[in-house]
Tab-separated table of C-alpha atoms and ligand atoms in Angstrom:
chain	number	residue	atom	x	y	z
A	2	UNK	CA	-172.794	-28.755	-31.021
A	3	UNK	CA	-172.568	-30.557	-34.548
A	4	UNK	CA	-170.528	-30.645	-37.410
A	5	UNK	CA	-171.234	-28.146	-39.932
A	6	UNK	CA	-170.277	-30.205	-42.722
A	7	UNK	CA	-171.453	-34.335	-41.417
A	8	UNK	CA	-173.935	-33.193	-38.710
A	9	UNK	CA	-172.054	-35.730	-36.162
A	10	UNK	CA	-171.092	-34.184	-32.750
A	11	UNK	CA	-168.313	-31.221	-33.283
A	12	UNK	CA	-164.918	-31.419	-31.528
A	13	UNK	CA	-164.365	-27.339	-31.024
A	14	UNK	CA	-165.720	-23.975	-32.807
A	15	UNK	CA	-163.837	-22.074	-35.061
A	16	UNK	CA	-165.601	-18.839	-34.820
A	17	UNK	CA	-163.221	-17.516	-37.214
A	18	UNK	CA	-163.413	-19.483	-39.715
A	19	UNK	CA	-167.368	-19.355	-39.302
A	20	UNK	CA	-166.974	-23.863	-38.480
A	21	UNK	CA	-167.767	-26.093	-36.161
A	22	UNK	CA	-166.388	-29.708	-36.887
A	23	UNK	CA	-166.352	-33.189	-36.341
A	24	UNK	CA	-162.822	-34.765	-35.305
A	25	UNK	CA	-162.538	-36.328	-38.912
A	26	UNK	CA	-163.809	-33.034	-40.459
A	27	UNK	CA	-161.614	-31.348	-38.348
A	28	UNK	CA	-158.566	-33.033	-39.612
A	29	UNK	CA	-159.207	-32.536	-43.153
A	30	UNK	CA	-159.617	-28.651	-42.460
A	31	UNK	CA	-156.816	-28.351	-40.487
A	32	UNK	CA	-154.112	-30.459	-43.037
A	33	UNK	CA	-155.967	-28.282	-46.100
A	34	UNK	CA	-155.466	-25.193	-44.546
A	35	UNK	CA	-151.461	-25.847	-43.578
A	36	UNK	CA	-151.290	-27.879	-46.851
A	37	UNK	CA	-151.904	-24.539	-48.583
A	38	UNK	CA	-150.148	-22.225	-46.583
A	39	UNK	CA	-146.982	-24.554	-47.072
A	40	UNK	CA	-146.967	-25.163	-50.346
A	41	UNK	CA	-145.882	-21.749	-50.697
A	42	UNK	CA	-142.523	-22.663	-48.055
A	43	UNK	CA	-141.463	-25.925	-49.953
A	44	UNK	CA	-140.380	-27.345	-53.243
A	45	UNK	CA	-140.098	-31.088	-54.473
A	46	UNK	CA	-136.910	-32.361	-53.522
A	47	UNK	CA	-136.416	-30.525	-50.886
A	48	UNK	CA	-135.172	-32.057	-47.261
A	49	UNK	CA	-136.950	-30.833	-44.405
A	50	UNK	CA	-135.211	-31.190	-40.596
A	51	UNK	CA	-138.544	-30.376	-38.200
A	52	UNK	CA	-137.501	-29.039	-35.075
A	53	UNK	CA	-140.044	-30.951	-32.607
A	54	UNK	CA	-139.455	-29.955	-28.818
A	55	UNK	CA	-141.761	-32.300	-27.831
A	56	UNK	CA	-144.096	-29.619	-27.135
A	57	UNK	CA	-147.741	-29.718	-28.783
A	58	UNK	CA	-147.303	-27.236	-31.680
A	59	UNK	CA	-143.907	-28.945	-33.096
A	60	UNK	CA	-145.720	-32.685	-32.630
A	61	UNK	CA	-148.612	-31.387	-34.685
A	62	UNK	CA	-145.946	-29.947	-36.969
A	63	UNK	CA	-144.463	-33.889	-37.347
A	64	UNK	CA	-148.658	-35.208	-37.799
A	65	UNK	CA	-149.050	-32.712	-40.305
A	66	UNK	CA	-145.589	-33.545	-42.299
A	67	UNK	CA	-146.345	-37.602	-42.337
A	68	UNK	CA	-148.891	-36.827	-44.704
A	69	UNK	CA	-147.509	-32.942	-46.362
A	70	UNK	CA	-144.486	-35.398	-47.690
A	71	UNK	CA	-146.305	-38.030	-49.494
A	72	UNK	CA	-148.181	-35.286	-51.268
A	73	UNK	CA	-145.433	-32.991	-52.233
A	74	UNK	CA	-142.182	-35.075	-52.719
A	75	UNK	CA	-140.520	-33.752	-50.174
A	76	UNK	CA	-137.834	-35.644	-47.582
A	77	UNK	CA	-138.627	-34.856	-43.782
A	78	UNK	CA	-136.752	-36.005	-40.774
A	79	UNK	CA	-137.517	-35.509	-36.851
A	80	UNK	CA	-134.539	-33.321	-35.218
A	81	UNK	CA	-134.667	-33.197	-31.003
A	82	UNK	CA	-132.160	-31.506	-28.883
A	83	UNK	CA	-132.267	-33.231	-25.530
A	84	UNK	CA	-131.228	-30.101	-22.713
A	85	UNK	CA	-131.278	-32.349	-20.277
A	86	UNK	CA	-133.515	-30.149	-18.394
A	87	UNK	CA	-134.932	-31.950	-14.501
A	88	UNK	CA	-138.439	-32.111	-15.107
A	89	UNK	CA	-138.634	-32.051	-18.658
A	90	UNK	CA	-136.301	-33.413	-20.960
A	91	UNK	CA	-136.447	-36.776	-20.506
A	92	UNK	CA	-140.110	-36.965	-20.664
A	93	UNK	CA	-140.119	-34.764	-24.085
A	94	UNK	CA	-137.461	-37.191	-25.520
A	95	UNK	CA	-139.588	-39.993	-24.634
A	96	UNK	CA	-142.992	-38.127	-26.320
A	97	UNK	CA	-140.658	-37.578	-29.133
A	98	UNK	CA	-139.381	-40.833	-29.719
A	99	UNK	CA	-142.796	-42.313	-29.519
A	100	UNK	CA	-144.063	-39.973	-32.394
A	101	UNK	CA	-141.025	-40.912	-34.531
A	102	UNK	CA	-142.272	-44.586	-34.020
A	103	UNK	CA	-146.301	-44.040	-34.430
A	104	UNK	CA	-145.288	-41.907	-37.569
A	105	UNK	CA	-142.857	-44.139	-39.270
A	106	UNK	CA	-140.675	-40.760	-39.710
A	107	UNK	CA	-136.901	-40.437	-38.878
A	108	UNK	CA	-135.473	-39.475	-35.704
A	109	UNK	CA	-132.257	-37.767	-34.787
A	110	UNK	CA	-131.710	-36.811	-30.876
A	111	UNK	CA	-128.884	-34.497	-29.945
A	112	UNK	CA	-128.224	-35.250	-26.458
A	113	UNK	CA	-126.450	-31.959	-24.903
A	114	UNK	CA	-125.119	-33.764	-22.212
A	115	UNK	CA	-123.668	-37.098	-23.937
A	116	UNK	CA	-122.497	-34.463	-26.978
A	117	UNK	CA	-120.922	-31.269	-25.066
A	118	UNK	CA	-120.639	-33.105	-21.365
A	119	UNK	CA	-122.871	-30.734	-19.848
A	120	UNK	CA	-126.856	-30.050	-19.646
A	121	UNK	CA	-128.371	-26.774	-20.025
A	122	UNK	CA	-128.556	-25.889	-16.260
A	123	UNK	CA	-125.018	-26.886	-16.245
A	124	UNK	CA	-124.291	-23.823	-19.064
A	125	UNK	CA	-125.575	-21.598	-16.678
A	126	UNK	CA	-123.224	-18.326	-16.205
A	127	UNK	CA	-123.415	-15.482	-13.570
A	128	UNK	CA	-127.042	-13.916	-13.572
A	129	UNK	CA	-127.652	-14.889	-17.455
A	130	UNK	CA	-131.615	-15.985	-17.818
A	131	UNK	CA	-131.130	-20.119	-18.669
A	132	UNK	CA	-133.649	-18.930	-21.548
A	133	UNK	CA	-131.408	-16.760	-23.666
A	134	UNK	CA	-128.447	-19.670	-23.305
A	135	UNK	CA	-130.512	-21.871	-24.454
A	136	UNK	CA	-131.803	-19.848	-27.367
A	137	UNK	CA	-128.398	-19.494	-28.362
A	138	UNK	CA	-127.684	-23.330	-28.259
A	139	UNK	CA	-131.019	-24.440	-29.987
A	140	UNK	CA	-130.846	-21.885	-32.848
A	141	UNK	CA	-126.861	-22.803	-33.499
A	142	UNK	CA	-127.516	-26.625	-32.894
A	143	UNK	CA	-130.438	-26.648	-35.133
A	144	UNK	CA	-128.667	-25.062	-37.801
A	145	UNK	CA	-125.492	-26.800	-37.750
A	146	UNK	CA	-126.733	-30.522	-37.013
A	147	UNK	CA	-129.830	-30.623	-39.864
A	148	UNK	CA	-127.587	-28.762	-42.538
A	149	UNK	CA	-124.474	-31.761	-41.679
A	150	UNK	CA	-127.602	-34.426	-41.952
A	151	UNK	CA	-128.183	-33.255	-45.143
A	152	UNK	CA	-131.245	-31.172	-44.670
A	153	UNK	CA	-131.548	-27.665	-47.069
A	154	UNK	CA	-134.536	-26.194	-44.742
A	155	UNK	CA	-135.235	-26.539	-40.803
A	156	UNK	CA	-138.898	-26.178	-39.873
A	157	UNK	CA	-139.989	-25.318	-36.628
A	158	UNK	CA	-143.493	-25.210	-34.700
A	159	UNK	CA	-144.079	-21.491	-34.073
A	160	UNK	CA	-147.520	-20.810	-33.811
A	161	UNK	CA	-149.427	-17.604	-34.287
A	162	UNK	CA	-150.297	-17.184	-30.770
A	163	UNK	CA	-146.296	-17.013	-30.238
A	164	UNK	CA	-145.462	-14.915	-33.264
A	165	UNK	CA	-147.842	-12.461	-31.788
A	166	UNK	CA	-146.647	-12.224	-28.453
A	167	UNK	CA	-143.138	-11.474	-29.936
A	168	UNK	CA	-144.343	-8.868	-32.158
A	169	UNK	CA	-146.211	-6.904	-29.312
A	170	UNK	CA	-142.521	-7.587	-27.132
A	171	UNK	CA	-140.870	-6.362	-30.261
A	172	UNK	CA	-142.783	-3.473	-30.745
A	173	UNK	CA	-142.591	-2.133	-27.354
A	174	UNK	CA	-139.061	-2.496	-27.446
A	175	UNK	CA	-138.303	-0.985	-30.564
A	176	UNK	CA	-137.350	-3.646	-32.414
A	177	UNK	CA	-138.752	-3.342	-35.957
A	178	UNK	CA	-135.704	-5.450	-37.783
A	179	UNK	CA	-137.196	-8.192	-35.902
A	180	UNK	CA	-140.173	-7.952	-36.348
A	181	UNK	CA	-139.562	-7.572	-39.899
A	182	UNK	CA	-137.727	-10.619	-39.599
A	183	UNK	CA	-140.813	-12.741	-38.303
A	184	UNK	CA	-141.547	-14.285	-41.504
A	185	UNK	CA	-143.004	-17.813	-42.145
A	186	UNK	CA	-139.914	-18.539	-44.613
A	187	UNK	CA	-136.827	-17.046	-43.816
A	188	UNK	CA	-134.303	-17.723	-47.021
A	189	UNK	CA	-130.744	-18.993	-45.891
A	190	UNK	CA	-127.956	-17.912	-47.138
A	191	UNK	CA	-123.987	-20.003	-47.334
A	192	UNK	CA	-124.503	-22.432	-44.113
A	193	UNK	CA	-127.287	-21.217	-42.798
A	194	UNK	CA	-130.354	-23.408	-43.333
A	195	UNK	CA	-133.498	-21.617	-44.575
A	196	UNK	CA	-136.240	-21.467	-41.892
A	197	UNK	CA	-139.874	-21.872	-42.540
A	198	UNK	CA	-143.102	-21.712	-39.807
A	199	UNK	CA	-145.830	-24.106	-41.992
A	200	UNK	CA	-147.419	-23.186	-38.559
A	201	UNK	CA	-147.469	-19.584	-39.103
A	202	UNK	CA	-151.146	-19.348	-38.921
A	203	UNK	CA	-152.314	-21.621	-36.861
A	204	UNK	CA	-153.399	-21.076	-33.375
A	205	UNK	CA	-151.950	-23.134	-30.322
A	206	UNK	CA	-155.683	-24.307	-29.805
A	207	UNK	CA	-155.945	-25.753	-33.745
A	208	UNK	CA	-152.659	-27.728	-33.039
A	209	UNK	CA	-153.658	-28.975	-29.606
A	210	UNK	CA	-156.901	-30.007	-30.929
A	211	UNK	CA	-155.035	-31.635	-34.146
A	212	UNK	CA	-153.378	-33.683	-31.895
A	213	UNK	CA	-156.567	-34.576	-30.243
A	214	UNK	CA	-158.636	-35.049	-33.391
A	215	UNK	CA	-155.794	-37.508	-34.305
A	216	UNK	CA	-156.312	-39.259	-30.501
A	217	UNK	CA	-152.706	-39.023	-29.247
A	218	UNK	CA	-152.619	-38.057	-25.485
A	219	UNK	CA	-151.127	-34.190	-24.634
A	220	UNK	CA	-147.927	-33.702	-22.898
A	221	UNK	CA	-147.891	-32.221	-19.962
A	222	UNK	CA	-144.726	-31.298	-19.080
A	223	UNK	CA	-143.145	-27.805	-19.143
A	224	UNK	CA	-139.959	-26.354	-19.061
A	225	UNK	CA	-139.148	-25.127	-15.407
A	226	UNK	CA	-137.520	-21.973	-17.017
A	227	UNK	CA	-140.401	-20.448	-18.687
A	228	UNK	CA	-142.023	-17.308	-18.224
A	229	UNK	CA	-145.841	-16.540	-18.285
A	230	UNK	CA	-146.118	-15.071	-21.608
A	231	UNK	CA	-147.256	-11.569	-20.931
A	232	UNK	CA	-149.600	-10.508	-24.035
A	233	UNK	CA	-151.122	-13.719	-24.983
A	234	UNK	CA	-154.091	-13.479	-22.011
A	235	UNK	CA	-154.379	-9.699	-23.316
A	236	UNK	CA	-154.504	-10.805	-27.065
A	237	UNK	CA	-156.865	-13.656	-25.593
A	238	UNK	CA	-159.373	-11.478	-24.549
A	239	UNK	CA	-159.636	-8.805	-27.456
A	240	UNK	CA	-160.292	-12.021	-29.830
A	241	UNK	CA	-162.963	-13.012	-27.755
A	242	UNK	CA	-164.179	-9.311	-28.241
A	243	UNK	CA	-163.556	-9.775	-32.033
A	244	UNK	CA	-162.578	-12.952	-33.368
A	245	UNK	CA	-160.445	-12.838	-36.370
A	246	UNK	CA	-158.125	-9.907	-34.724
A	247	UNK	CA	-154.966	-12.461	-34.236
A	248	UNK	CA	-155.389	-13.711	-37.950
A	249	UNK	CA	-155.588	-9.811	-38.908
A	250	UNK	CA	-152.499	-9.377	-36.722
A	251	UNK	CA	-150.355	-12.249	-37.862
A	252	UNK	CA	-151.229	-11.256	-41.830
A	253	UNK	CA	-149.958	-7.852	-41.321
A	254	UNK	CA	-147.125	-8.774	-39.333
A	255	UNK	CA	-146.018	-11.238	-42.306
A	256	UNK	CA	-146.496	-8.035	-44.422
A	257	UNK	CA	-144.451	-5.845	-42.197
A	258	UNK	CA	-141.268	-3.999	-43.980
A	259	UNK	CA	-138.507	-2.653	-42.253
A	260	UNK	CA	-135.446	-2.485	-43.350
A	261	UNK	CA	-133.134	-5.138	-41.536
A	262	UNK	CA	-129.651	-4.449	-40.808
A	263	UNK	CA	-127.957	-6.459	-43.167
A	264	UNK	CA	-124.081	-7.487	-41.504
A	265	UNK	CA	-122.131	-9.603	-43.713
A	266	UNK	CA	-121.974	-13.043	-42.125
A	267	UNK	CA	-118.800	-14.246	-42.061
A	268	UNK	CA	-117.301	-17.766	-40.142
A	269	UNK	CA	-116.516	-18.126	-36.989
A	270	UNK	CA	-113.062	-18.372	-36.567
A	271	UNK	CA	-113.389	-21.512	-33.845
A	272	UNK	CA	-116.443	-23.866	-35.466
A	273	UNK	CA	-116.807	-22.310	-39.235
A	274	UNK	CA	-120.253	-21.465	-38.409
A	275	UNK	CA	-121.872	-18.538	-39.899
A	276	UNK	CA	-121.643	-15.414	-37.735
A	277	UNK	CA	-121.437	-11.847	-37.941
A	278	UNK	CA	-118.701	-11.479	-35.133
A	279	UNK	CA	-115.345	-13.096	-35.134
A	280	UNK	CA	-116.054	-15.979	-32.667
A	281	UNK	CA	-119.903	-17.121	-32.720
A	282	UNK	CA	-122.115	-16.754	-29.380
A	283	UNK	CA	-122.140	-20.290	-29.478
A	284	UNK	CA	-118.814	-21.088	-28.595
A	285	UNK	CA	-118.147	-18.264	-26.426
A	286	UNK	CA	-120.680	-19.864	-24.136
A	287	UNK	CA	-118.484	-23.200	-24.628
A	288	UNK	CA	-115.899	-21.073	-23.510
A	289	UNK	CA	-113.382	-21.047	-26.920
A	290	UNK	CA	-113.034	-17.743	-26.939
A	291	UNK	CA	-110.192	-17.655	-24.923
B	324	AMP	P1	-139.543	-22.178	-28.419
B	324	AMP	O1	-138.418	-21.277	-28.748
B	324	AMP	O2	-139.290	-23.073	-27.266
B	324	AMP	O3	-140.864	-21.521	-28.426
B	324	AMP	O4	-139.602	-23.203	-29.662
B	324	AMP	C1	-139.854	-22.776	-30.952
B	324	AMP	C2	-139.652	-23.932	-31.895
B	324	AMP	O5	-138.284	-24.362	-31.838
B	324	AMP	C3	-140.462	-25.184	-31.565
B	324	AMP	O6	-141.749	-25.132	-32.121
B	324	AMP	C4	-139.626	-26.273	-32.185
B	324	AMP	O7	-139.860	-26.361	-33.572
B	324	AMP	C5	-138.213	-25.769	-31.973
B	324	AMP	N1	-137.597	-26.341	-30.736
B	324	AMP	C6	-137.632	-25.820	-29.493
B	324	AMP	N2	-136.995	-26.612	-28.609
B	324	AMP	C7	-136.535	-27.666	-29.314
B	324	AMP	C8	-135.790	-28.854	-28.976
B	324	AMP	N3	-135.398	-29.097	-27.718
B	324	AMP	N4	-135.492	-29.717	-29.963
B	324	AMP	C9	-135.877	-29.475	-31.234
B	324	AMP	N5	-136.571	-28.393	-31.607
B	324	AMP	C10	-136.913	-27.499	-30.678
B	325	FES	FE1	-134.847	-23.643	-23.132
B	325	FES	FE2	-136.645	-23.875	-21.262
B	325	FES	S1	-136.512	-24.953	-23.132
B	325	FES	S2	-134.844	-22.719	-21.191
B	326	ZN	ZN1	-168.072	-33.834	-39.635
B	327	ZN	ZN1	-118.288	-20.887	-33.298
């Protein structure tokens, strides 16, 4: 297989996108394509927290933004939350941490355990999936810590292979305000950060292979708590039918209107932060409700 635009051997196929390219080729596609889509997501000056798991799509996220800030005057620093997760966490931290060092990019690391006294299994309550804690955690945590560092927009590494496996979940469940609500730049509003996805469009594969094209080695951990997703082999094997049908989906979805309930945020009445009860789902799991 060879490079459609050098003729040297190609690194993958992008049937898509009608390419096949060479690792260096492969790069420069890649950071054009995200380049472009988040231009539209940034301005100069702004200061960007990235949300990097340690997983592949948030590490390509960090790649991609070592050379996205030189270009466009913007300030980015790496944000980790450490869950202190057996089997995970301390590897991810470590995969982190290297990045932040190969990169020359900032690194805060909020360590759950050192920070709260307890690690996510440790949060665990009654017959509550660990999953749905820890969403609740990460999305308070990485809205409270980046906006006190300074930061005016948190990106994260969501991927179009995950945006459409939410939207089929969503749909099936009824939930159109979400999906309405699965938007590549969500604006904030008072203390709440605004969120963009510069990864919107890309596939898991494109950001594994970015990685590779860039020679770093891919983690290989995973979190014991996750589920198999349940669309993506589905969604897998209609692209294979017809390739292009996840970028069709992931366009319209970014198109999708609905109108979303709009409750006034208001503080929480423990920790300030921005909720729409009287004490936030954050510290109710801390238990300061009482
Ligand atoms: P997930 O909800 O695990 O699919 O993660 C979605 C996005 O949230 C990732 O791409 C990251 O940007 C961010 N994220 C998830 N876990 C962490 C973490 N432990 N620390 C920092 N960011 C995270
Ligand atoms: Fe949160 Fe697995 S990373 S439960
Ligand atoms: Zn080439
Ligand atoms: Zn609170």
């Amino acid at each position: 297989m060879r490079c459609s635009v050098c003729s040297k051997e190609a690194i993958l196929e992008l049937p898509v996108y009608k390419k096949r390219l060479c690792a260096e080729h492969y790069v420069q596609w890649y950071y054009e394509k995200t380049r472009d889509f988040t231009k539209k997501l940034t301005r100069p000056g702004d200061k960007i927290a990235l949300a990097i798991s340690g997983g592949k799509d948030s590490l390509a996220l960090a790649v991609f933004f070592s050379q996205y800030q030189r270009e466009f005057d913007v300030d980015v620093f790496m944000f980790h939350i450490d869950l202190g997760i057996p089997g995970s966490s301390q590897e991810a931290r470590k995969v982190v941490e290297k990045f932040s060092r190969d990169l020359g990019m900032e690194l805060y690391v909020y360590d759950l355990k050192k920070e709260l006294g307890r690690s996510l299994p440790e949060f665990r309550k009654g017959s509550r999936p660990p999953c749905s804690v820890c969403g609740i955690i990460k999305r308070y945590l990485m809205n409270r810590i980046p906006r006190e560092l300074g930061a005016n927009k948190l990106a994260t590494g969501h991927n179009l292979d995950d945006q459409v496996e939410n939207f089929f979940k969503n749909w099936l469940s009824q939930h159109w305000d979400w999906i309405a609500k699965q938007k590549p730049i969500l604006p904030g509003q008072g203390k709440l950060l605004t969120r963009i996805k510069p990864l919107f469009e890309r596939t898991e594969k494109e950001n594994t292979m970015y990685l590779v094209a860039h020679g770093y080695d891919l983690p290989g951990y995973k979190c014991r708590y996750s589920q198999p997703a349940k669309w993506k082999p589905i969604v897998e094997m209609i692209e294979n039918e017809h390739p292009g049908f996840k970028l069709a989906m992931i366009k319209s979805i970014e198109r999708f209107d609905y109108p979303v309930s709009t409750q006034e945020l208001g503080e929480c009445k423990v920790c300030g932060e921005p909720t729409s009860q009287e004490v936030c789902a954050f510290c109710k799991i801390l238990g300061l409700n009482k």
